[in-house]
mmCIF file of C-alpha atoms and ligand atoms in Angstrom:
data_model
loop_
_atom_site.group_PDB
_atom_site.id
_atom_site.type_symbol
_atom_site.label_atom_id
_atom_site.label_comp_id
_atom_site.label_asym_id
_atom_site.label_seq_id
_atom_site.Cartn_x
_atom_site.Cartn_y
_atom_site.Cartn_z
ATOM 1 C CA UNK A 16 -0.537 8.390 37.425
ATOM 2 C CA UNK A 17 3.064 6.831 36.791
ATOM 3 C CA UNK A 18 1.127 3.768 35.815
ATOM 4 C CA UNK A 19 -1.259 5.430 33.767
ATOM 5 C CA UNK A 20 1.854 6.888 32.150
ATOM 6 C CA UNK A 21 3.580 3.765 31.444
ATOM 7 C CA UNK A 22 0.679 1.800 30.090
ATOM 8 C CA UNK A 23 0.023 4.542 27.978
ATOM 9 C CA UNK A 24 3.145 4.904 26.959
ATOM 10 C CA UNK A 25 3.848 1.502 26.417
ATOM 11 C CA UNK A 26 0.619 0.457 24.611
ATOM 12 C CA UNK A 27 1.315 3.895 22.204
ATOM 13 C CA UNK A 28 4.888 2.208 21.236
ATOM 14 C CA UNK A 29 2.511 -1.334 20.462
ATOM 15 C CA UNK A 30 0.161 0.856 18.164
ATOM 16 C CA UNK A 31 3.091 3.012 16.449
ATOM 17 C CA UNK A 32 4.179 -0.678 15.497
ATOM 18 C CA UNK A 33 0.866 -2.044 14.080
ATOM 19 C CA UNK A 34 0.873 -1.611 10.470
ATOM 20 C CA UNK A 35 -2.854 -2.000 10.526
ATOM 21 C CA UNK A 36 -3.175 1.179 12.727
ATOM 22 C CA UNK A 37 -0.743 3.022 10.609
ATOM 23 C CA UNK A 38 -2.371 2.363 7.388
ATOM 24 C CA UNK A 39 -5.853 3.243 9.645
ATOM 25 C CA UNK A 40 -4.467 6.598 10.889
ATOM 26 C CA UNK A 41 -2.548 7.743 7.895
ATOM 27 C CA UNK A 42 -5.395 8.140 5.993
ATOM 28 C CA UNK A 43 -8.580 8.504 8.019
ATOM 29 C CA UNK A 44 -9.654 12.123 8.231
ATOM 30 C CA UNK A 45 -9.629 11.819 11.774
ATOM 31 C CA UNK A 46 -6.247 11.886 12.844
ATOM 32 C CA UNK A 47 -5.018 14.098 10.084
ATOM 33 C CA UNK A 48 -4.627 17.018 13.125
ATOM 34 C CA UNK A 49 -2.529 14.832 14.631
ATOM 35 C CA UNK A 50 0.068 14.982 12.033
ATOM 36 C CA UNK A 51 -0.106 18.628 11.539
ATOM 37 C CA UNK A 52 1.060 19.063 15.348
ATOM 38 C CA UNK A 53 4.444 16.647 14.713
ATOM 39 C CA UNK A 54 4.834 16.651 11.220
ATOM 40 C CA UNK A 55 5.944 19.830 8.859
ATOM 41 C CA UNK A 56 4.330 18.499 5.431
ATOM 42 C CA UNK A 57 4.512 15.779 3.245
ATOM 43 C CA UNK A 58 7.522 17.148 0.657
ATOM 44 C CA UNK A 59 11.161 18.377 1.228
ATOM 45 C CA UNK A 60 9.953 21.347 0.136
ATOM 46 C CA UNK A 61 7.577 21.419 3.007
ATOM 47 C CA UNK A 62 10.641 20.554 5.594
ATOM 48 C CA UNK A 63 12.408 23.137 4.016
ATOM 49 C CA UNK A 64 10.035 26.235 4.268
ATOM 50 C CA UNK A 65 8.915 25.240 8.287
ATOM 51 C CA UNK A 66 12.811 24.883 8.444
ATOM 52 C CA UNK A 67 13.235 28.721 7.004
ATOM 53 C CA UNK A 68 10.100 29.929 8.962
ATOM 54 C CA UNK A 69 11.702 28.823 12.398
ATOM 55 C CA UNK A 70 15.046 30.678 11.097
ATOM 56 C CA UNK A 71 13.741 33.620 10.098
ATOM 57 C CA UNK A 72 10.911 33.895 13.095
ATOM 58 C CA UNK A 73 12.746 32.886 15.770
ATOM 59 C CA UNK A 74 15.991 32.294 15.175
ATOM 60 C CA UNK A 75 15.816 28.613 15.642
ATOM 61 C CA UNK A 76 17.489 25.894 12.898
ATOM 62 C CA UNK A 77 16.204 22.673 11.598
ATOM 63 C CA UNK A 78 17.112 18.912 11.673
ATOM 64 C CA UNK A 79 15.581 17.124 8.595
ATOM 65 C CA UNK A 80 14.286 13.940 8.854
ATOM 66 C CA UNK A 81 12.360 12.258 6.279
ATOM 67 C CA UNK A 82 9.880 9.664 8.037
ATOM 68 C CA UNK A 83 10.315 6.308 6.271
ATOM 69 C CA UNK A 84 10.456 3.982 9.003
ATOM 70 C CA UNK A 85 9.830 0.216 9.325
ATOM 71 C CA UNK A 86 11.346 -0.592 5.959
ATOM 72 C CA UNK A 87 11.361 -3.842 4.865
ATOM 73 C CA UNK A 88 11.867 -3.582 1.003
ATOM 74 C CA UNK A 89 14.950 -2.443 -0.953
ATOM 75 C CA UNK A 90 12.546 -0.059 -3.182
ATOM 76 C CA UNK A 91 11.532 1.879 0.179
ATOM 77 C CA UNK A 92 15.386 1.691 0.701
ATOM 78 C CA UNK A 93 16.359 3.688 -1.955
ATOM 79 C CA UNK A 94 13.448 6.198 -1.728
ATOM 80 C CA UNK A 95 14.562 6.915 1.641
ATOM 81 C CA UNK A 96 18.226 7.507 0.706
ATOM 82 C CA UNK A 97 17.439 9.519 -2.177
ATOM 83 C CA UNK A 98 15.023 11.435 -0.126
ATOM 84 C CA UNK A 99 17.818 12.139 2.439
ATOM 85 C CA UNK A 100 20.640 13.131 -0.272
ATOM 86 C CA UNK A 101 17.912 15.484 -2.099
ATOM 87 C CA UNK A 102 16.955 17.263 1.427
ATOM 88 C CA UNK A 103 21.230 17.769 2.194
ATOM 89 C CA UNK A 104 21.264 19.245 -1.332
ATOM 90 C CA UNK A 105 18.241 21.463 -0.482
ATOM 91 C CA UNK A 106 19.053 22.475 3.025
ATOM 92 C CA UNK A 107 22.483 23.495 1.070
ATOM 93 C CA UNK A 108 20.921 25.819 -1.415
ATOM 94 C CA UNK A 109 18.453 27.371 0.916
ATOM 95 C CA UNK A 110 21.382 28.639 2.757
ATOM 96 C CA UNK A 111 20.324 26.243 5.888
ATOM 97 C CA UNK A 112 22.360 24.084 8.571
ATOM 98 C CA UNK A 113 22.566 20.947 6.401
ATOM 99 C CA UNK A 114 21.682 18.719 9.249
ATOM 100 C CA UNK A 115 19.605 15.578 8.313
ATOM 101 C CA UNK A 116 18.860 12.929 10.546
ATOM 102 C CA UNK A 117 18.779 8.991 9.862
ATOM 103 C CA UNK A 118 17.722 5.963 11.200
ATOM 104 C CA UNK A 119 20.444 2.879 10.213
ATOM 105 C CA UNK A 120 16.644 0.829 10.039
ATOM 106 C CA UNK A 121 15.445 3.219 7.445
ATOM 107 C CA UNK A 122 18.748 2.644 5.117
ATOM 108 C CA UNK A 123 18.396 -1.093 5.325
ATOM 109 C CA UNK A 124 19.504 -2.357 8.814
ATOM 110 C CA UNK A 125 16.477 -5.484 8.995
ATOM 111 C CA UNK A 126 17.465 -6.540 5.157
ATOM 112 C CA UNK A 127 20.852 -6.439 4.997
ATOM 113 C CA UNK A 128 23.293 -4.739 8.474
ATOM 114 C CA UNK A 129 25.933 -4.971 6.060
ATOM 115 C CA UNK A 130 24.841 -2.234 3.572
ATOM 116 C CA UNK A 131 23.882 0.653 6.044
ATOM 117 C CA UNK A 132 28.042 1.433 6.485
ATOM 118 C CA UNK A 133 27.756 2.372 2.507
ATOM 119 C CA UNK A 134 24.309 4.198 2.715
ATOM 120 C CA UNK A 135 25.207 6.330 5.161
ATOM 121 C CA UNK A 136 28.359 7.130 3.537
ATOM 122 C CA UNK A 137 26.572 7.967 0.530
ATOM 123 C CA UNK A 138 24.403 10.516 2.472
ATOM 124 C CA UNK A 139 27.479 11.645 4.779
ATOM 125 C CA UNK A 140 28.932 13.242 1.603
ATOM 126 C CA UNK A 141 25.920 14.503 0.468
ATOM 127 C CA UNK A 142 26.046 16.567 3.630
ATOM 128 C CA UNK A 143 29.511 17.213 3.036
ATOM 129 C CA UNK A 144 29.006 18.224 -0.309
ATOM 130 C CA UNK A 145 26.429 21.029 0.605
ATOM 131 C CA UNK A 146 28.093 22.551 3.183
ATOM 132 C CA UNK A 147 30.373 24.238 1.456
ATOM 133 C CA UNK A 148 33.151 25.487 3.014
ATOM 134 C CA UNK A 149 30.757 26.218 6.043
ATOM 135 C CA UNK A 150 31.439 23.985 8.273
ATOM 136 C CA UNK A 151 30.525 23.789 11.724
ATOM 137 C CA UNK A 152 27.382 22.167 13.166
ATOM 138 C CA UNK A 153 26.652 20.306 9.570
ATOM 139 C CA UNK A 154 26.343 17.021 10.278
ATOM 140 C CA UNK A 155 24.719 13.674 9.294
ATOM 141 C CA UNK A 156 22.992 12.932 12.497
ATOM 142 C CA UNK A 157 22.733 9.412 13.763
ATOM 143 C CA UNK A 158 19.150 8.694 15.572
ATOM 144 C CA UNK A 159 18.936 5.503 17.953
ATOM 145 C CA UNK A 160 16.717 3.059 17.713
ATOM 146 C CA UNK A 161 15.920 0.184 19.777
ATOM 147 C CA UNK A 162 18.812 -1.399 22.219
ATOM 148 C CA UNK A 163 19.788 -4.473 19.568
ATOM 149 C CA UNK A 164 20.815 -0.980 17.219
ATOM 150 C CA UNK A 165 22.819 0.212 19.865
ATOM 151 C CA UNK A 166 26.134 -1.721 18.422
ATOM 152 C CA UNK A 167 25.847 -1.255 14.955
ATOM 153 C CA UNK A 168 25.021 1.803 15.245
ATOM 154 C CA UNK A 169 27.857 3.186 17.458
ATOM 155 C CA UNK A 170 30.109 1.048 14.880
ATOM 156 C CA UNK A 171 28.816 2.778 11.929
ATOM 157 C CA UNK A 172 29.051 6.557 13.499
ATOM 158 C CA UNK A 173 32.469 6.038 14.031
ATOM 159 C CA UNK A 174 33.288 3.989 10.875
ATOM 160 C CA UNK A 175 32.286 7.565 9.233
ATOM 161 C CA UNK A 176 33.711 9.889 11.357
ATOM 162 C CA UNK A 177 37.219 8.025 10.953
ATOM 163 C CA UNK A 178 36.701 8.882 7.456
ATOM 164 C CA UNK A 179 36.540 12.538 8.186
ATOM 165 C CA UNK A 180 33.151 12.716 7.422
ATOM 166 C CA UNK A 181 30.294 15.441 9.220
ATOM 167 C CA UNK A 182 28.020 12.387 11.361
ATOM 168 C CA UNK A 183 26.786 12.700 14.992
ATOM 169 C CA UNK A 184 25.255 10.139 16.988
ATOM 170 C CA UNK A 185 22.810 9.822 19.613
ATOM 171 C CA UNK A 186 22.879 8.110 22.800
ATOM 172 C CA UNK A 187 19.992 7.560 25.024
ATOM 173 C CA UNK A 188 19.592 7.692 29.272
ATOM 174 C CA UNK A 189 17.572 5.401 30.154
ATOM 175 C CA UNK A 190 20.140 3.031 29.330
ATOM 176 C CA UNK A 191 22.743 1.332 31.736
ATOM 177 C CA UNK A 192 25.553 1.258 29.132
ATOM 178 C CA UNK A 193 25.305 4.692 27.623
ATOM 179 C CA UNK A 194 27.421 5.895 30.383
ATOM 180 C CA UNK A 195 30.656 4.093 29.115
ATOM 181 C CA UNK A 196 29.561 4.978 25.467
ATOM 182 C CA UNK A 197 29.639 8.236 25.912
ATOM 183 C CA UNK A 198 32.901 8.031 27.383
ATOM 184 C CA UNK A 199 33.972 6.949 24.535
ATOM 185 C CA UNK A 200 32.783 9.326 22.504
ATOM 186 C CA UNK A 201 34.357 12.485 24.815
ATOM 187 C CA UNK A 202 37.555 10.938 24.200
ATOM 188 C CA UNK A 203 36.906 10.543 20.278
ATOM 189 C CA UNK A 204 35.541 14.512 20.332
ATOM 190 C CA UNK A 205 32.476 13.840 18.897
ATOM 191 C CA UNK A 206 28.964 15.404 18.343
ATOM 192 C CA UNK A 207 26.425 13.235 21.033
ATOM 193 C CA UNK A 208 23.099 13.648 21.185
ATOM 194 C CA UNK A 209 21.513 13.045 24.150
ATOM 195 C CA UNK A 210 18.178 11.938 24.666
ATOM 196 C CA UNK A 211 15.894 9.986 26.988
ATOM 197 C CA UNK A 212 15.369 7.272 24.827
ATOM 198 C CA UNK A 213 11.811 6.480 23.363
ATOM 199 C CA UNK A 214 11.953 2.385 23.922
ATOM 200 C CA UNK A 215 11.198 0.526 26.468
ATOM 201 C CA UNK A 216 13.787 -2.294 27.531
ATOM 202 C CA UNK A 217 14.173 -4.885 30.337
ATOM 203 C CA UNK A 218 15.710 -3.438 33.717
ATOM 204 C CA UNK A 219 18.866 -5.298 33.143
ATOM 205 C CA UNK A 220 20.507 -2.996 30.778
ATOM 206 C CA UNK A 221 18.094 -0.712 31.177
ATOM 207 C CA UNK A 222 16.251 2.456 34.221
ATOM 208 C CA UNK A 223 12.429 2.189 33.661
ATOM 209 C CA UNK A 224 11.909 4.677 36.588
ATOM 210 C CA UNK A 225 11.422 7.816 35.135
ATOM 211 C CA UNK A 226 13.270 9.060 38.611
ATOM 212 C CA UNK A 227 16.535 7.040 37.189
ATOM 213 C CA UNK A 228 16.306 7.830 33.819
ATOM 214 C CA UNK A 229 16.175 11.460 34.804
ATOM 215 C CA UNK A 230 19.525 11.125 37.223
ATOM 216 C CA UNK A 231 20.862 8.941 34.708
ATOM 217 C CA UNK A 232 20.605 11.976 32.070
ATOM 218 C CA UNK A 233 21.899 14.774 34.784
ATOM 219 C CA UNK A 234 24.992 12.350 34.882
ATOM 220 C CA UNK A 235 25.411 12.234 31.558
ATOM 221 C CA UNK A 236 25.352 16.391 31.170
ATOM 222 C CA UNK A 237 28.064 17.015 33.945
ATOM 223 C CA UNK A 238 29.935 14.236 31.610
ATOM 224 C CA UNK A 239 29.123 16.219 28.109
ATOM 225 C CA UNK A 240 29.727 19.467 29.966
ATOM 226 C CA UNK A 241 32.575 18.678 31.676
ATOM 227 C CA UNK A 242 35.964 21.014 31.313
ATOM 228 C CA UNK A 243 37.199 17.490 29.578
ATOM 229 C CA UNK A 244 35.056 17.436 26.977
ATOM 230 C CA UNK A 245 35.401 20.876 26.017
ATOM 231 C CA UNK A 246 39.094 19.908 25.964
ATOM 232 C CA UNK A 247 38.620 17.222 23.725
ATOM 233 C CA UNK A 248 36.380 19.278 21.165
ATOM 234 C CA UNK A 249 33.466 17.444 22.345
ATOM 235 C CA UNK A 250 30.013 18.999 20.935
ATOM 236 C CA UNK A 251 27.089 18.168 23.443
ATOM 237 C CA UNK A 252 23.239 18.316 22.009
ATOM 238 C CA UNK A 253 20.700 17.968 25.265
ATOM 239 C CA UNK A 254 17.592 16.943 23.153
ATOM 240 C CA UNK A 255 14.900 17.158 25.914
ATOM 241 C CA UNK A 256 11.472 19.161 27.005
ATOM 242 C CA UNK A 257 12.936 18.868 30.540
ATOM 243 C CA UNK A 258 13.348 21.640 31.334
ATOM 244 C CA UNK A 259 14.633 21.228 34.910
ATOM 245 C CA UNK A 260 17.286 19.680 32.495
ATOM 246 C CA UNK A 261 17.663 22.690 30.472
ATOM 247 C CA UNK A 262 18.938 24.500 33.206
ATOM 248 C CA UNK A 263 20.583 22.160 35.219
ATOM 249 C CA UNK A 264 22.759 22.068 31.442
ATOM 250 C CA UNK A 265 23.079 25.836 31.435
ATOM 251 C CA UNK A 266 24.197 26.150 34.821
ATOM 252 C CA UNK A 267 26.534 22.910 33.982
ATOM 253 C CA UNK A 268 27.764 24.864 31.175
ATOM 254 C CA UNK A 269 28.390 28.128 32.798
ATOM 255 C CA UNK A 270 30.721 26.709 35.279
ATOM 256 C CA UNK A 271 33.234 24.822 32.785
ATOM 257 C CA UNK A 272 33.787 27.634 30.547
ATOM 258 C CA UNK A 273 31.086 27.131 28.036
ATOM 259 C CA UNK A 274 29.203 29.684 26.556
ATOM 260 C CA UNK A 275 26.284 29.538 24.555
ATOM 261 C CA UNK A 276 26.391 28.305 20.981
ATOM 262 C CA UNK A 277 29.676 25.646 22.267
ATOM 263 C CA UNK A 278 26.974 23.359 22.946
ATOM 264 C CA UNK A 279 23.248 23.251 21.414
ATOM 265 C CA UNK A 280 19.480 22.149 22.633
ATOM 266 C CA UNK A 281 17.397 20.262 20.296
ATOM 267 C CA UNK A 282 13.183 19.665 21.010
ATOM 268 C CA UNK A 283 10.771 18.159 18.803
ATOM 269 C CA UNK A 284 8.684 20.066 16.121
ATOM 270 C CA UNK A 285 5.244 20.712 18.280
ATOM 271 C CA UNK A 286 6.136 20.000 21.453
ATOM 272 C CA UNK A 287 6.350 22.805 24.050
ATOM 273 C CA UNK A 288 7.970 25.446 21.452
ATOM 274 C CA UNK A 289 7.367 27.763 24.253
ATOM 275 C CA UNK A 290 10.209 27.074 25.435
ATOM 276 C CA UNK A 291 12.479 26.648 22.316
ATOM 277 C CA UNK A 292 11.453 30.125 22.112
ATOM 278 C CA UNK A 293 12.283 31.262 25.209
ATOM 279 C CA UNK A 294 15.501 29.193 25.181
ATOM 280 C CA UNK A 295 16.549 31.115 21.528
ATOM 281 C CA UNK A 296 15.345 34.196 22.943
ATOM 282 C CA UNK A 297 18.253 34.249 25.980
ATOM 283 C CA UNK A 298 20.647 33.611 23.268
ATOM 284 C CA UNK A 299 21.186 29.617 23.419
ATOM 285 C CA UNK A 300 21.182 27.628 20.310
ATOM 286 C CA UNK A 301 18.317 25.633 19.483
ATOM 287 C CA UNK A 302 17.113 23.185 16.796
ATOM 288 C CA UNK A 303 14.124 21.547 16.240
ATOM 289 C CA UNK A 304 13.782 17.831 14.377
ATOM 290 C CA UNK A 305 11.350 18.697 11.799
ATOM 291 C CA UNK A 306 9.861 15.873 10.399
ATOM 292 C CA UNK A 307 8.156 15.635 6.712
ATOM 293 C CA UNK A 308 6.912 12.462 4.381
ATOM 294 C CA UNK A 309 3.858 10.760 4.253
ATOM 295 C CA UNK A 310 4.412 7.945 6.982
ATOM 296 C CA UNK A 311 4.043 9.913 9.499
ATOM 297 C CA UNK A 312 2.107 8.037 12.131
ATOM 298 C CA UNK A 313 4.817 5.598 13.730
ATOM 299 C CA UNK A 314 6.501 9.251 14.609
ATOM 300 C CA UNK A 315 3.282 10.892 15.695
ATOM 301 C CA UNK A 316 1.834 8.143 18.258
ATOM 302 C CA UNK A 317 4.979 7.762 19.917
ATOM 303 C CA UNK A 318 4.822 11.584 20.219
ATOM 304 C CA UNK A 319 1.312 11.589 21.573
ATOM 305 C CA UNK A 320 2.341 8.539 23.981
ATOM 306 C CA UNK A 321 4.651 10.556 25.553
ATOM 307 C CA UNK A 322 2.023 13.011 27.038
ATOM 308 C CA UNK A 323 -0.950 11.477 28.691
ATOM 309 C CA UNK A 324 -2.472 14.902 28.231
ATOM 310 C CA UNK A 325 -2.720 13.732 24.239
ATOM 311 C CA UNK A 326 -5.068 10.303 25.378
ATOM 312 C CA UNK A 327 -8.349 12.305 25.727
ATOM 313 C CA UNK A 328 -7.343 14.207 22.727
ATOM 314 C CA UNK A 329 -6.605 11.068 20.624
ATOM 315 C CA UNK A 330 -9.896 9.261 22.157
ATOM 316 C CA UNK A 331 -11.812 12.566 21.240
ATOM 317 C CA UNK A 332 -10.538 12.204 17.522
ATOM 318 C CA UNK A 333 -11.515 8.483 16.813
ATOM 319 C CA UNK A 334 -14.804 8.480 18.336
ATOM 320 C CA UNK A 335 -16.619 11.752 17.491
HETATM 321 P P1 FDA B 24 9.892 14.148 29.297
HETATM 322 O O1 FDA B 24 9.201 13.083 28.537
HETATM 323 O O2 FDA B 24 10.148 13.964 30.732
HETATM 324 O O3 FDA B 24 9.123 15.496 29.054
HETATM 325 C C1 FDA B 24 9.458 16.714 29.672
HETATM 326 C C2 FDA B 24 8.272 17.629 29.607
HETATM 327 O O4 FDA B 24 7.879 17.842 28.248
HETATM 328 C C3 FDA B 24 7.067 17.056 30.335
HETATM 329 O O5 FDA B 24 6.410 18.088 31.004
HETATM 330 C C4 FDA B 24 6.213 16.515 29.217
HETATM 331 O O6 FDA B 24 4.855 16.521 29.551
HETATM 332 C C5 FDA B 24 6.537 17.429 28.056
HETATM 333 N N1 FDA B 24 6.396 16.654 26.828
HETATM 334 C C6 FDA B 24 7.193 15.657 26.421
HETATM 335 N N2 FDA B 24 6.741 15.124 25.279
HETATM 336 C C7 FDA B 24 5.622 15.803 24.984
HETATM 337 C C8 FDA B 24 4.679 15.737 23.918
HETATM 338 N N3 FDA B 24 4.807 14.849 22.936
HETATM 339 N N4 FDA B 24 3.647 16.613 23.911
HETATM 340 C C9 FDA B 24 3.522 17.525 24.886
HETATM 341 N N5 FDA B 24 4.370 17.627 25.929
HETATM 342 C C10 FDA B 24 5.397 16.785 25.973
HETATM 343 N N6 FDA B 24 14.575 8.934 21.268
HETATM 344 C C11 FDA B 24 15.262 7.839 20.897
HETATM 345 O O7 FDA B 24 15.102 6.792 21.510
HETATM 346 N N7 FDA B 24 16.128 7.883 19.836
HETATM 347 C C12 FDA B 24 16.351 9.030 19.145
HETATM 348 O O8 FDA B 24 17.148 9.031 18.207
HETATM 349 C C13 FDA B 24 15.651 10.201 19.534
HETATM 350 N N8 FDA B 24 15.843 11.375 18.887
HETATM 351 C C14 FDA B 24 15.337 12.532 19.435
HETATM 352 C C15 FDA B 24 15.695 13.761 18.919
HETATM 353 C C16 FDA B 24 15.241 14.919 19.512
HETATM 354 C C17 FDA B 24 15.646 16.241 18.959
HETATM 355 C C18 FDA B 24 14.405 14.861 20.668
HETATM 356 C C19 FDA B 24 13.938 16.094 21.370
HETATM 357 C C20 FDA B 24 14.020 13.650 21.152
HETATM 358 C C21 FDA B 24 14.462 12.472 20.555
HETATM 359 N N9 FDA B 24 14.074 11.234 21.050
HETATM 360 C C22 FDA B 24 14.757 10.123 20.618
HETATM 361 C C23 FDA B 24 12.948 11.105 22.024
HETATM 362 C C24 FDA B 24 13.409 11.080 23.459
HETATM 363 O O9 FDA B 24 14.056 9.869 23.735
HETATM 364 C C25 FDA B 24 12.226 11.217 24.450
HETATM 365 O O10 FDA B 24 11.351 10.156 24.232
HETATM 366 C C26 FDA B 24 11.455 12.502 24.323
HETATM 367 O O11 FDA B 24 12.294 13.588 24.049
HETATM 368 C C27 FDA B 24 10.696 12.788 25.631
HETATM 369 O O12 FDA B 24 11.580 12.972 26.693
HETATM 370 P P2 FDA B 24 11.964 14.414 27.310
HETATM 371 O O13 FDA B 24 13.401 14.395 27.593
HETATM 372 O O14 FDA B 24 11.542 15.485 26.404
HETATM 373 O O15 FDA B 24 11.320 14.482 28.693
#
């Protein structure tokens, strides 16, 4: 079943690429259900109300993030930075966390590296801006992409939290060098996000055992958890479904002085909210990425390739 797993997996990353399968998906009938599991609706407005629903219901907040990946003109450029200082704005009004995610490819990294220091800035005081005098957990939040975004990223994050600006970034396990960067990040007291990382990359920088990945990540918690970090005003997010990993971070956190709410979880908008519930429920804080727009399969099939269980389901919805 691992290799089951891993050709699925891989060959789901391989169709979440093909624009001829996106364009397919996005508007065939068939697969529609599919984005109605992942996705919260086409509009802001749509991310905003599943954003006040999980508030109000359960106690759970909202990361924003406006699906506009694989850009590769400066029209789509600006639609997705508009798109991302209209949502702060909103988030800001509605009374909301004003947390909005980004991905440095979706503000121009493939046209122009360059530029995506200034876009981000742009949006980085939008966030600021509708905050308020609130504070706390508002943040523009950094997402990683693949490993040659690993750099520039890391270099932009910091660029803008220098500046005094609300960013966070995210790091990802299943690399060999996010051990260091993280590090680095204790020591700057930042906001990480960590996550198991959704590419696939060679076994020289990177674990491809899911076994490794998943000691990599307890690693990485005892780091993020550490006495240290809460010294250094370090803010850990454990974005995982794991959750053998959930409460190997609890138990992590319990030890160095943390209580709940120092540190937060984050899981993905239809996947196993069972247990964001539960996790809300015993008083931890929780946040789902909601995701909204109208490109939503690139997000969706990398979702569905990270549960076999979704192959029959996906097969089911093409042929019938
Ligand atoms: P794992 O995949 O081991 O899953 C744990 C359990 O949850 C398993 O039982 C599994 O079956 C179940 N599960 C997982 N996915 C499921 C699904 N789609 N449907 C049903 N069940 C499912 N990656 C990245 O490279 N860069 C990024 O910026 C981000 N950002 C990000 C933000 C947030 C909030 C989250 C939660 C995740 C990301 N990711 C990401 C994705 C991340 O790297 C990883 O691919 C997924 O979270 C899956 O790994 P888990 O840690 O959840 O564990």
């Amino acid at each position: 079943s691992g290799m089951f797993r891993k050709l699925w997996q891989s060959g789901m990353i391989a169709l979440a690429r093909s624009r001829r399968v996106r364009n397919f998906a996005q508007h065939s009938r068939a697969t529609s259900f599919l984005s109605g599991k992942y996705v919260s609706g086409e509009t802001p407005a749509a991310g905003i109300k599943r954003a006040q629903e999980l508030l109000a219901g359960n106690g759970i907040r909202s990361s924003l993030f406006y699906m506009g990946e694989y850009v590769d003109d400066w029209d789509l450029v600006t639609q997705n930075i508009d798109n991302k200082l209209d949502v702060a704005a909103r988030l800001g009004q509605a009374g909301l966390d004003v947390h909005v995610s980004v991905d440095p490819t979706q503000i121009g990294h493939h046209l122009d590296p360059d530029v995506v220091a200034g876009h981000a800035e742009r949006i980085a005081k939008a966030v600021q801006a509708a905050v308020g005098n609130k504070g706390g957990v508002n943040c523009l939040m950094f997402d990683m992409e693949d490993a040659s975004l690993n750099d520039p990223t890391i270099a932009v994050h910091n660029r803008m939290q220098d500046m005094g600006l609300p960013v966070a970034l995210t790091l990802q396990a299943y690399l060999r060098r996010t051990r260091q960067d993280l590090q680095a990040q204790i020591a700057r007291g930042s906001r990480v996000r960590l996550v198991k990382g959704a590419f696939a990359a060679p076994p020289d920088i990177a674990f491809t055992k899911r076994a490794d990945i998943k000691a990599n990540s307890r690693a990485l918690i005892g780091d993020m958890l550490s006495q240290q970090a809460r010294e250094n005003g370090f803010y850990p997010i454990i974005a995982t479904h794991d959750t053998a990993l959930q409460d190997f971070t609890i138990e992590t956190a319990r030890a160095n002085g943390w209580a709940a709410g120092d540190y937060e979880f984050e899981m993905l908008l239809g996947v196993r909210e069972d247990v964001a519930k539960a996790l809300a429920a015993k008083g931890e804080r929780v946040r789902l990425y909601v995701p909204f727009g109208r490109d939503w399969w690139p997000h969706a099939a990398r979702r569905i390739g990270e549960n076999p269980a979704n192959a029959m389901l996906l097969m089911r919805s093409l042929f019938s």
